Coordinates of C-alpha atoms in Angstrom, one line a residue:
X1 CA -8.0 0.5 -1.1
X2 CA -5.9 -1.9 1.4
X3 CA -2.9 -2.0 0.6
X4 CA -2.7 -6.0 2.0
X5 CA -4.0 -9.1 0.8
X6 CA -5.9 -11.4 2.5
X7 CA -5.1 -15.0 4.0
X8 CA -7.7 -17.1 4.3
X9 CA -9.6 -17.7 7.1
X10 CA -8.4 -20.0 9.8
X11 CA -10.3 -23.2 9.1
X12 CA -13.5 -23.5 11.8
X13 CA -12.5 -27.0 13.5
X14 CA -9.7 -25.7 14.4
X15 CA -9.9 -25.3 18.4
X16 CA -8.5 -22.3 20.2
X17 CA -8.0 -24.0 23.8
X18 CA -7.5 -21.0 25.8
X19 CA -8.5 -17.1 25.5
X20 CA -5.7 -14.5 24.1
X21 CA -6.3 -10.8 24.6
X22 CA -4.4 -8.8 22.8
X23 CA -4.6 -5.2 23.8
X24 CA -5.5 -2.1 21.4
X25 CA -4.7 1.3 21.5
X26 CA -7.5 3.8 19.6
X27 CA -6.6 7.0 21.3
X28 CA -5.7 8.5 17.7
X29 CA -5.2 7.4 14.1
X30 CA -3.3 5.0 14.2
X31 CA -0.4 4.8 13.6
X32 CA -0.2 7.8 14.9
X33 CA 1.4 10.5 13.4
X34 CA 5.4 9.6 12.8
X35 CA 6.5 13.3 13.6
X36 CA 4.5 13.3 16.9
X37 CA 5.0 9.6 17.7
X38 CA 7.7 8.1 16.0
X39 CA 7.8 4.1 15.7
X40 CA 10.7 1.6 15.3
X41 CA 8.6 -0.5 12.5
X42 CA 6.0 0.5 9.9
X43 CA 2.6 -0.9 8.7
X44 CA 2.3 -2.5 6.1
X45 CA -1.2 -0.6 5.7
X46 CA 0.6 2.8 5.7
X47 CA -0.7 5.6 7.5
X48 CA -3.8 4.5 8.2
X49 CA -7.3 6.1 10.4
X50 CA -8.3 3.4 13.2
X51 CA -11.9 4.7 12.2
X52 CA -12.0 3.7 8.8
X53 CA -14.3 0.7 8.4
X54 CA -11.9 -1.1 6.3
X55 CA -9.0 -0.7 8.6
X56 CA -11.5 -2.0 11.5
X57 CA -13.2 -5.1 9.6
X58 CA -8.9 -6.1 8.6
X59 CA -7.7 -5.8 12.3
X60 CA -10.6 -8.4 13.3
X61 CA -10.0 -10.2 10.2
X62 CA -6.3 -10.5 11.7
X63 CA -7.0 -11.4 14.9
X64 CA -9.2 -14.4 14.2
X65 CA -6.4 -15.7 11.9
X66 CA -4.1 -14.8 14.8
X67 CA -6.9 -17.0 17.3
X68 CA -7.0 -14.0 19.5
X69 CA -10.5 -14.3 21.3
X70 CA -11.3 -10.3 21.7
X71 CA -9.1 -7.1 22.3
X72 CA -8.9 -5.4 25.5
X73 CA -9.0 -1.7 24.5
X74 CA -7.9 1.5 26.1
X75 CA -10.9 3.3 27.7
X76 CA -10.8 7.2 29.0
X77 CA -14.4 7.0 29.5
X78 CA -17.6 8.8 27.2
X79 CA -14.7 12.3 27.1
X80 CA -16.0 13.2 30.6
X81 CA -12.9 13.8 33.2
X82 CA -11.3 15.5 36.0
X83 CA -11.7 19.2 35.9
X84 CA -8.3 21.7 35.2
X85 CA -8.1 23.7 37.9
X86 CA -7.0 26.7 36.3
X87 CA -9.6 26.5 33.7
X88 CA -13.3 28.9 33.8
X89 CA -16.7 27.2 33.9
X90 CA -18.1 27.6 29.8
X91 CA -21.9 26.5 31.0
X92 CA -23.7 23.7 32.2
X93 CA -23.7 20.0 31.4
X94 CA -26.1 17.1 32.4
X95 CA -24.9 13.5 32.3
X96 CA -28.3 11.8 32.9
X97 CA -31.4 12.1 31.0
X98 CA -34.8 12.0 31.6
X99 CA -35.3 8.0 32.3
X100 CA -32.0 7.8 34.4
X101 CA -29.9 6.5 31.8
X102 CA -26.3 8.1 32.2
X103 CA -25.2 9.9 28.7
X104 CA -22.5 11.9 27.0
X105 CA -22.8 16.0 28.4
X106 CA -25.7 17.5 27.1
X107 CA -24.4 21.0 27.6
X108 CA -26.2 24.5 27.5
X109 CA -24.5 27.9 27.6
X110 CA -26.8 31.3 28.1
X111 CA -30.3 29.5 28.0
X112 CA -28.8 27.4 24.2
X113 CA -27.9 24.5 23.6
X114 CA -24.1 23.8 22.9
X115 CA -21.9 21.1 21.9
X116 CA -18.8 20.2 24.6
X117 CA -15.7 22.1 23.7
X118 CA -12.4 20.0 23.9
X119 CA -10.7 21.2 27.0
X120 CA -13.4 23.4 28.4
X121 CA -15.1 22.9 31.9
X122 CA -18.9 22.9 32.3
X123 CA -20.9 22.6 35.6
X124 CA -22.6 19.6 36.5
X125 CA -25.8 19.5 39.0
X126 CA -24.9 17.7 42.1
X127 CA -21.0 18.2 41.7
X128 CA -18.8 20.1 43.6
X129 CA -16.6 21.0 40.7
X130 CA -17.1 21.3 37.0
X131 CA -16.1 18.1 34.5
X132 CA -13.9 18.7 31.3
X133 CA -14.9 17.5 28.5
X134 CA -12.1 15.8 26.3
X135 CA -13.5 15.5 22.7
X136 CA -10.3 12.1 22.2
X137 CA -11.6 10.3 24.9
X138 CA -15.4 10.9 23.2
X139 CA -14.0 9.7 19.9
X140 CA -12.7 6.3 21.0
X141 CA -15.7 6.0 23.2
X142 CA -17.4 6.4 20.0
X143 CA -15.2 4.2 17.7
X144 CA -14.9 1.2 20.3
X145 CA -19.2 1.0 19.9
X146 CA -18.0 0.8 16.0
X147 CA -15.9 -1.9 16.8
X148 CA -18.8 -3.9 18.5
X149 CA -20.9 -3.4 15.4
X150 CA -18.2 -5.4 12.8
X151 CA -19.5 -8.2 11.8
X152 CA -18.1 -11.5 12.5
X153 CA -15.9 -9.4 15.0
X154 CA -14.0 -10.2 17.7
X155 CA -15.5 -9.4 21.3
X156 CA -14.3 -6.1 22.8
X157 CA -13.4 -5.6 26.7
X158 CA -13.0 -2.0 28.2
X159 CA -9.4 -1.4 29.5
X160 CA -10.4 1.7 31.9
X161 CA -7.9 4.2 31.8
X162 CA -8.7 5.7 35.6
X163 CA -4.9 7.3 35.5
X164 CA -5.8 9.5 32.6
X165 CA -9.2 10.0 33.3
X166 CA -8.7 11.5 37.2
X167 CA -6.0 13.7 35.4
X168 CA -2.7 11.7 37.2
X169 CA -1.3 11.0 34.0
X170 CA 1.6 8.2 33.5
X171 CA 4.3 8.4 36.0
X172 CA 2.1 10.8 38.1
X173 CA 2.2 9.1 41.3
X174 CA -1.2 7.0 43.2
X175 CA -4.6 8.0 41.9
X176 CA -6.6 8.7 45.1
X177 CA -9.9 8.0 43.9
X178 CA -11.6 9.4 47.2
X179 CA -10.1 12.8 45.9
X180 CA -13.1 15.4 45.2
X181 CA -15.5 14.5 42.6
X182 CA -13.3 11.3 41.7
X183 CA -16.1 9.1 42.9
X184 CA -18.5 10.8 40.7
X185 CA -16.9 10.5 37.4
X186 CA -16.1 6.7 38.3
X187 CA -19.8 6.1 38.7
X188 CA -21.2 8.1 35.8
X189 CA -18.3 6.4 33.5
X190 CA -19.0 2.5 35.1
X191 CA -23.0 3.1 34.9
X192 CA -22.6 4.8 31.1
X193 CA -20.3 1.7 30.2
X194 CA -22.9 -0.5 31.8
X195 CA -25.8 1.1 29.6
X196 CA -23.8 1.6 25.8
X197 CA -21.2 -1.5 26.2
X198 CA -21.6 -4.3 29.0
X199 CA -24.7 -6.0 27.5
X200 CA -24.0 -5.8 23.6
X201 CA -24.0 -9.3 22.3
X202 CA -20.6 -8.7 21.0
X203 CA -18.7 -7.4 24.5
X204 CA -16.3 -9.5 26.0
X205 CA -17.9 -11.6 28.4
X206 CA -16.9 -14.3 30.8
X207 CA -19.2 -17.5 32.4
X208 CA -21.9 -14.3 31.3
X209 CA -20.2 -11.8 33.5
X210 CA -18.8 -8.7 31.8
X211 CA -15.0 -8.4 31.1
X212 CA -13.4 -5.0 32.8
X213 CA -9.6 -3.7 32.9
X214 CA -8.7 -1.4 35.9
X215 CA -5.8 -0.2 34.4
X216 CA -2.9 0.1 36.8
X217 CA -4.9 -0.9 39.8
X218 CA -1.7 -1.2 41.9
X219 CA -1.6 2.8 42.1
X220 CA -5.2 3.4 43.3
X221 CA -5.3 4.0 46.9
X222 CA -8.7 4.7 48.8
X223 CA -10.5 2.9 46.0
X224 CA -12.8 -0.1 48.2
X225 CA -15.7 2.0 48.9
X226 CA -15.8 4.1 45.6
X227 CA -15.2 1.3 43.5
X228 CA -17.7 -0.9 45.4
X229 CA -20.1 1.7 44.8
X230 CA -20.1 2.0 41.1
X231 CA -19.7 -1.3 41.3
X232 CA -23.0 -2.3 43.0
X233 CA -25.1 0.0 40.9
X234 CA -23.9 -1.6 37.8
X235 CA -24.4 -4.6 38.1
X236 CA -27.9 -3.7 39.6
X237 CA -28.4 -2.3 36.4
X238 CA -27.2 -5.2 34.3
X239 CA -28.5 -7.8 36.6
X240 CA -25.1 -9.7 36.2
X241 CA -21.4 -9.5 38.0
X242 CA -18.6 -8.1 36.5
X243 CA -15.4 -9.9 35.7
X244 CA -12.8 -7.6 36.7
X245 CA -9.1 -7.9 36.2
X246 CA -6.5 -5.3 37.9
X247 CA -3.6 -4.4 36.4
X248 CA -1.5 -5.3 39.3
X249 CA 2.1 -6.9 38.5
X250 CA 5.0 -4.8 38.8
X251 CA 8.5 -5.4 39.8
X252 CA 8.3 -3.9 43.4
X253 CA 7.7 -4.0 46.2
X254 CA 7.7 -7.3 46.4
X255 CA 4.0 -9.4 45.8
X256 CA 3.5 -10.1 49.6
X257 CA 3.2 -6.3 50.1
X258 CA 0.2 -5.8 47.9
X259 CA -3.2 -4.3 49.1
X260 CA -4.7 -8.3 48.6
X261 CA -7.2 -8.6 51.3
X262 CA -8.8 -4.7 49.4
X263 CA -8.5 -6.4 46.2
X264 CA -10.8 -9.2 47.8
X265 CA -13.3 -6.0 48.6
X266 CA -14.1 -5.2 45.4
X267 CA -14.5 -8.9 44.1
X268 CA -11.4 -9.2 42.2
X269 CA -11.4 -12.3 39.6
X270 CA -7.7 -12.1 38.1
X271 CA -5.0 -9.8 38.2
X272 CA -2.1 -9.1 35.2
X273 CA 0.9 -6.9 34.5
X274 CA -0.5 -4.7 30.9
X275 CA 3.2 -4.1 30.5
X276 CA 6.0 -5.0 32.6
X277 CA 8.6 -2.9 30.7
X278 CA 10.4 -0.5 33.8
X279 CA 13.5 1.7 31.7
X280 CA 14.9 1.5 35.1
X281 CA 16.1 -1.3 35.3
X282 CA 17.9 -2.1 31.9
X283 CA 19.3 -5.0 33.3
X284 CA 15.9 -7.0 33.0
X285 CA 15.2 -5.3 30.0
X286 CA 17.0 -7.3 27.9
X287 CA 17.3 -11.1 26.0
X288 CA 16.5 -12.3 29.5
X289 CA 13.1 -10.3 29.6
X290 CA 10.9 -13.3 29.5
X291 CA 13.0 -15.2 32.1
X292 CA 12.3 -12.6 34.6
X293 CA 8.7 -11.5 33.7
X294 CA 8.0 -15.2 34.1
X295 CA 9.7 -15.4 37.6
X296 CA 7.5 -12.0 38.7
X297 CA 4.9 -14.1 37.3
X298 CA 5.5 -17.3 39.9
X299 CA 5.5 -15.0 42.8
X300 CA 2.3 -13.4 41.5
X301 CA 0.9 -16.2 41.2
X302 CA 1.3 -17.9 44.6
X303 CA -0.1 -14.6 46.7
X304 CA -3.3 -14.4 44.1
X305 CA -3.6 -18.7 44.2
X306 CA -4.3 -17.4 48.4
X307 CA -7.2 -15.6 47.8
X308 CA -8.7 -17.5 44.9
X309 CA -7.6 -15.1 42.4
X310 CA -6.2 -15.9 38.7
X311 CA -3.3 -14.5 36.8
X312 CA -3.4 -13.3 33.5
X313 CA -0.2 -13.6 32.2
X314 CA 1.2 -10.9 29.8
X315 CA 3.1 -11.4 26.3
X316 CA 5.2 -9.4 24.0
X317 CA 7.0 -9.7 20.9
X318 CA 9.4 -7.1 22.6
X319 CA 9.2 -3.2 23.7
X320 CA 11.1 -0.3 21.7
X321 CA 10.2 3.3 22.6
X322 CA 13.8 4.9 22.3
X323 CA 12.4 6.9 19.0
X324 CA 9.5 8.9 20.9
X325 CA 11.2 8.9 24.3
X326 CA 15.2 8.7 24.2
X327 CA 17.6 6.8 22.8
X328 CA 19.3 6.4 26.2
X329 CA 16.8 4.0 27.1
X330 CA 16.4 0.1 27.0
X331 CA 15.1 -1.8 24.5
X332 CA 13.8 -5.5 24.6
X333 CA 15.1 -6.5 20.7
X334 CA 12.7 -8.6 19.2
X335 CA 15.3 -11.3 17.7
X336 CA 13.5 -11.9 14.9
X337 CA 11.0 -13.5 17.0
X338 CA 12.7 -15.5 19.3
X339 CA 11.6 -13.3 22.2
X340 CA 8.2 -13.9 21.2
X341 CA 8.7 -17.3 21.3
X342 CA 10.5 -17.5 24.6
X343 CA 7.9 -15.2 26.0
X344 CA 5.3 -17.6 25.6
X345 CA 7.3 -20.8 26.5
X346 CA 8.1 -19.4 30.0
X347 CA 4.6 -18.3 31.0
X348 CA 3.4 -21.4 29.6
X349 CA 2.9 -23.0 33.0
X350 CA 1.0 -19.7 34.1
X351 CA -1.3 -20.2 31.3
X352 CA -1.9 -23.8 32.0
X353 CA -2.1 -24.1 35.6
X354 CA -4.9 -21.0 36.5
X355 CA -7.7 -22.5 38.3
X356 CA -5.9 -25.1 39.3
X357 CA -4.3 -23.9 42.8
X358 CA -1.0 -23.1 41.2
X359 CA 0.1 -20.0 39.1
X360 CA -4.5 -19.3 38.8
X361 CA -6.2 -20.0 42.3
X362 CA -9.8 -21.9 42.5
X363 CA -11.9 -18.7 41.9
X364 CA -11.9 -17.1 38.1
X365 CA -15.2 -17.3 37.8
X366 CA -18.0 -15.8 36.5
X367 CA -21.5 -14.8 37.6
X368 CA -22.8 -18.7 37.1
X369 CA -19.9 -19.7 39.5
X370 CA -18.1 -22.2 36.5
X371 CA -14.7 -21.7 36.4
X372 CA -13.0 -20.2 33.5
X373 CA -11.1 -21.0 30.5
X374 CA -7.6 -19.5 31.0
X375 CA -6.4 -16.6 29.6
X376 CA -3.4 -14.7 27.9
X377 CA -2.6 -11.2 27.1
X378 CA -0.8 -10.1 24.2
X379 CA 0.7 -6.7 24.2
X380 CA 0.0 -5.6 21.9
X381 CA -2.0 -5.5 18.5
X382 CA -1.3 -1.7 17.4
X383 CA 0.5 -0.1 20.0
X384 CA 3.3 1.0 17.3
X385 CA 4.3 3.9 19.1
X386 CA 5.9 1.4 21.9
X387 CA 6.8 -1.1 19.5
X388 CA 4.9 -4.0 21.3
X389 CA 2.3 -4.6 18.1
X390 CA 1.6 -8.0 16.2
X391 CA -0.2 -6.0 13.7
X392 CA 1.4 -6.9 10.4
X393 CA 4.5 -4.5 9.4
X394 CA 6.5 -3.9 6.5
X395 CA 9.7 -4.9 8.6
X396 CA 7.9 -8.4 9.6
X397 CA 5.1 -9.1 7.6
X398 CA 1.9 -11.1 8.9
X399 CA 4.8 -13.7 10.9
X400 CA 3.6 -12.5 14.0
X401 CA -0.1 -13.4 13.9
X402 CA 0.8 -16.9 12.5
X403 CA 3.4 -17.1 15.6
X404 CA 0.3 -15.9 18.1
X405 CA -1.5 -18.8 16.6
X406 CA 1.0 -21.0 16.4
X407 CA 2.6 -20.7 19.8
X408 CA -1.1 -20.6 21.6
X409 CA -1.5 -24.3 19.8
X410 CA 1.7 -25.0 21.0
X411 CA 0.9 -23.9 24.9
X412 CA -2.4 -25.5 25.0
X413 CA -0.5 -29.1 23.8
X414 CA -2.3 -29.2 20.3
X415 CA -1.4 -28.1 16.9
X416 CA -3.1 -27.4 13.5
X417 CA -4.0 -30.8 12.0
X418 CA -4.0 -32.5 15.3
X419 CA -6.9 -34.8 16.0
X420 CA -9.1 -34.2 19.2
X421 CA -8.5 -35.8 22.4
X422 CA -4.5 -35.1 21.7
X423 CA -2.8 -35.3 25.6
X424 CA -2.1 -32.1 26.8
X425 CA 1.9 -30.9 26.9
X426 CA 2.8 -33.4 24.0
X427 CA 3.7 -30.8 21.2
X428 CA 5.6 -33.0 18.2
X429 CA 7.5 -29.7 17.5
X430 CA 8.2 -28.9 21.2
X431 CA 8.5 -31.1 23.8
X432 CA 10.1 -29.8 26.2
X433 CA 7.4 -27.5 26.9
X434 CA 5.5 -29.1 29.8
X435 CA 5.7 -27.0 33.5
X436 CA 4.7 -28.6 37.0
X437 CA 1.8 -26.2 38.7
X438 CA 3.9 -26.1 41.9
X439 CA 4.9 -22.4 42.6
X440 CA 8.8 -23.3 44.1
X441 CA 9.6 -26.0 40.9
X442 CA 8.4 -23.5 38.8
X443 CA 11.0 -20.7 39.9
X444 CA 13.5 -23.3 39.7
X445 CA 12.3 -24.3 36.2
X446 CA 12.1 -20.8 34.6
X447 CA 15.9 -20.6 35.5
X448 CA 16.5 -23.5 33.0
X449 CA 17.5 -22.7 29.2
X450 CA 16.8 -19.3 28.0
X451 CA 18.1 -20.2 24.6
X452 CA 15.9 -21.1 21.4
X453 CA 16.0 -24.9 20.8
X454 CA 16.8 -26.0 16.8
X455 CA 12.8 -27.3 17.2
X456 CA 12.0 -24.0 18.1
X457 CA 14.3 -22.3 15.5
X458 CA 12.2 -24.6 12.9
X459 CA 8.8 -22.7 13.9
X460 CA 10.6 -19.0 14.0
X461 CA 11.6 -20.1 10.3
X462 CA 8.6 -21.5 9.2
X463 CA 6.5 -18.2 9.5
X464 CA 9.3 -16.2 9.4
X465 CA 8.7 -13.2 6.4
X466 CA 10.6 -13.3 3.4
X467 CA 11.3 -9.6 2.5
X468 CA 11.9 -10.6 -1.1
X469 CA 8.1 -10.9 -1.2
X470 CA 6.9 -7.8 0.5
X471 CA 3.5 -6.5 0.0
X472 CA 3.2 -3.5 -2.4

């Protein structure tokens, strides 16, 4: 039994102008376990298992109060990765069955059928080395096809985890995906994803084209051809384009210095920073968080605008991981909200001005050529570990989802109870929110007041959660 009651249900008329994202992390039950990754905040659910099919019908339940349109969730691929080098061949696998379709391993050892081992390698026909099979990665692969299957669910998008996947690992330098079977694996994981995710009714989908994360695209190097590959054959499969967003903002070098003209290659529609947060440099990491992320954000912005590419600008309450990786390092405090709030007030011209030549560019579309509604990313839902998540705690409460809904009225220029047809930027509770599309008046603007307004205050307060009524 949930320990959590219910709001009700945001009431239908009520428009969400703009999509929100906010990512999801299922690579274990989450939370995950304290003692191996220890959290700043805790649920108010408890410990719970993501793959429970209460716990999964309550997170969508949240994020359509919260007006988040779908998650973007982390993706290793069907469990099939990079081989360990040091590891012995334990049989044979095949990753395509009879009619072509691509599959999880079907694996046979002595003449007998066996199931994939976590962490053992097994031979694949046509491949120079063996694959590993990594029985997490097959688990979330299994419970994101759950996810789809909720009803009345939010959409899903794939968030490809290429780093993990090609066995670079965070902080492990560039992921050369030319490297030797790397193009293999990238096409048997696009072409299963295309066969078990892309077409659902319930997946992510933009203008009709498929939503895809390339998580930390700014690391790949010798990616055109392989990616243009897997590409090809997927949406020959699908009969439809993919709408694929790199993860590509990061704090150096400096935006003019980025691969653009290869991102044009492989048909990129919008690029975004999944999470700016660098320990070092503490001095960004800090109350002025949002002030900076939004300046990265302008410069983004005007290099993408060149080659009609969006930006996807990224939100978060805040970012503390000094319990599972140091206390030495930074922390962006949460301030009770207010750097939630600011968050979303300085990326508010980002938001508003995509496809229209500023911060977005003229291209964001899909395979019917329309251009897109913009978009925002929240980091994150559940990402506890990191202490990003909106996911209702016992420290907060459900404040943040009513602030995600709130402050995404508040971006768009309407607000619950609003009539249609309201002028866009004229907020009765903040007015001072309005940003010119123009890349230079924006830098100049984001280095305007970075304190919270006594409007603004009001809001923080109004959703704010009152301890003395915590949930049992």
């Amino acid at each position: 039994m949930l320990g959590a009651p219910l709001n009700p249900p945001p009431r239908a008329a009520l428009p969400c102008p703009f999509l929100a994202s906010a990512t999801s992390s299922h690579g274990c039950a989450h939370p995950c376990a304290p003692q191996v990754f220890p959290r700043p905040f805790e649920p108010v659910l408890g410990e719970y298992k993501s793959f429970d099919d209460g716990v999964m019908r309550l997170h969508h339940e949240w994020a359509r109060e919260a007006c988040i349109d779908f998650f973007a969730v982390s993706w290793g691929g069907d469990g099939t990765r990079a081989p360990n080098k040091k590891g012995a061949v334990d049989g044979h696998c095949r990753l395509v069955d009879d009619s072509g379709k691509h599959t999880k391993p079907r694996c046979t050892k002595d003449g007998e059928k066996v199931p994939p081992e976590r962490g053992k390698q097994y031979a694949v026909d046509g491949w120079k080395e063996p694959v590993q099979w990594w029985s997490p990665s097959g688990e979330v692969d299994l419970l994101i096809q759950r996810h789809l299957e909720v009803k009345d669910g939010v959409p899903m998008a794939l968030m490809y985890e290429v780093r993990d996947v090609l066995g670079v690992g965070e902080g492990g330098g560039s992921v050369d995906l030319v490297r030797g079977d790397n193009p293999l694996i990238l096409e048997h994981h696009l072409l299963y994803a295309a066969e078990h995710f892309f077409l659902h009714p319930n997946y992510m989908k933009i203008n009709g084209s498929p939503v895809l994360f390339l998580y930390t695209l700014r690391d790949f190097q010798n990616f055109v051809d392989p990616l243009n590959n897997a590409i090809s054959k997927v949406q020959k499969r699908i009969g439809r384009s993919l709408y694929i967003i790199g993860d590509v903002l990061w704090w150096n070098p400096p935006p003019s210095h980025f691969p653009w003209e290869q991102y044009r290659a492989i048909n990129l529609s919008a690029v975004t920073g999944y999470n700016l947060f660098d320990a070092g440099q503490p001095d960004k990491m800090d109350a002025a968080f949002s002030w900076h992320s939004a300046e990265l954000h302008a410069r983004f912005g005007e290099e993408a605008s060149r080659r009609g590419m969006s930006v996807i600008p990224y939100v978060s309450p805040g970012y503390d991981d000094r319990k599972m990786r140091g206390r030495a390092r930074p922390a962006i405090e949460r301030a009770d909200g207010a750097q939630y709030l600011k968050a979303w007030k300085e990326l508010r011209r980002v938001i508003n001005c995509q496809g229209r030549g500023g911060a977005g560019g003229e291209k964001g579309q899909g395979e019917s050529g329309q251009k897109t509604r913009a978009i925002a990313l929240v980091n994150s839902f559940n990402e506890w570990h990191e202490g990003t998540q909106i996911e209702p705690s016992k420290e907060f409460g459900e404040s943040y989802l009513k602030w995600t809904r709130k402050l995404k009225q508040l971006v768009a220029g309407t607000e619950e109870g609003e009539g249609e047809g309201r002028e866009r930027g004229n907020s009765s509770l903040v007015q001072d929110w309005n940003a010119a599309c123009d890349v230079r008046a924006a830098q100049v603007s984001v280095a305007g007041k970075r304190e919270v307004t006594g409007r603004e205050a009001t809001l923080l307060q109004e959703f704010h959660w009152n301890r003395t009524s915590a949930i049992q």
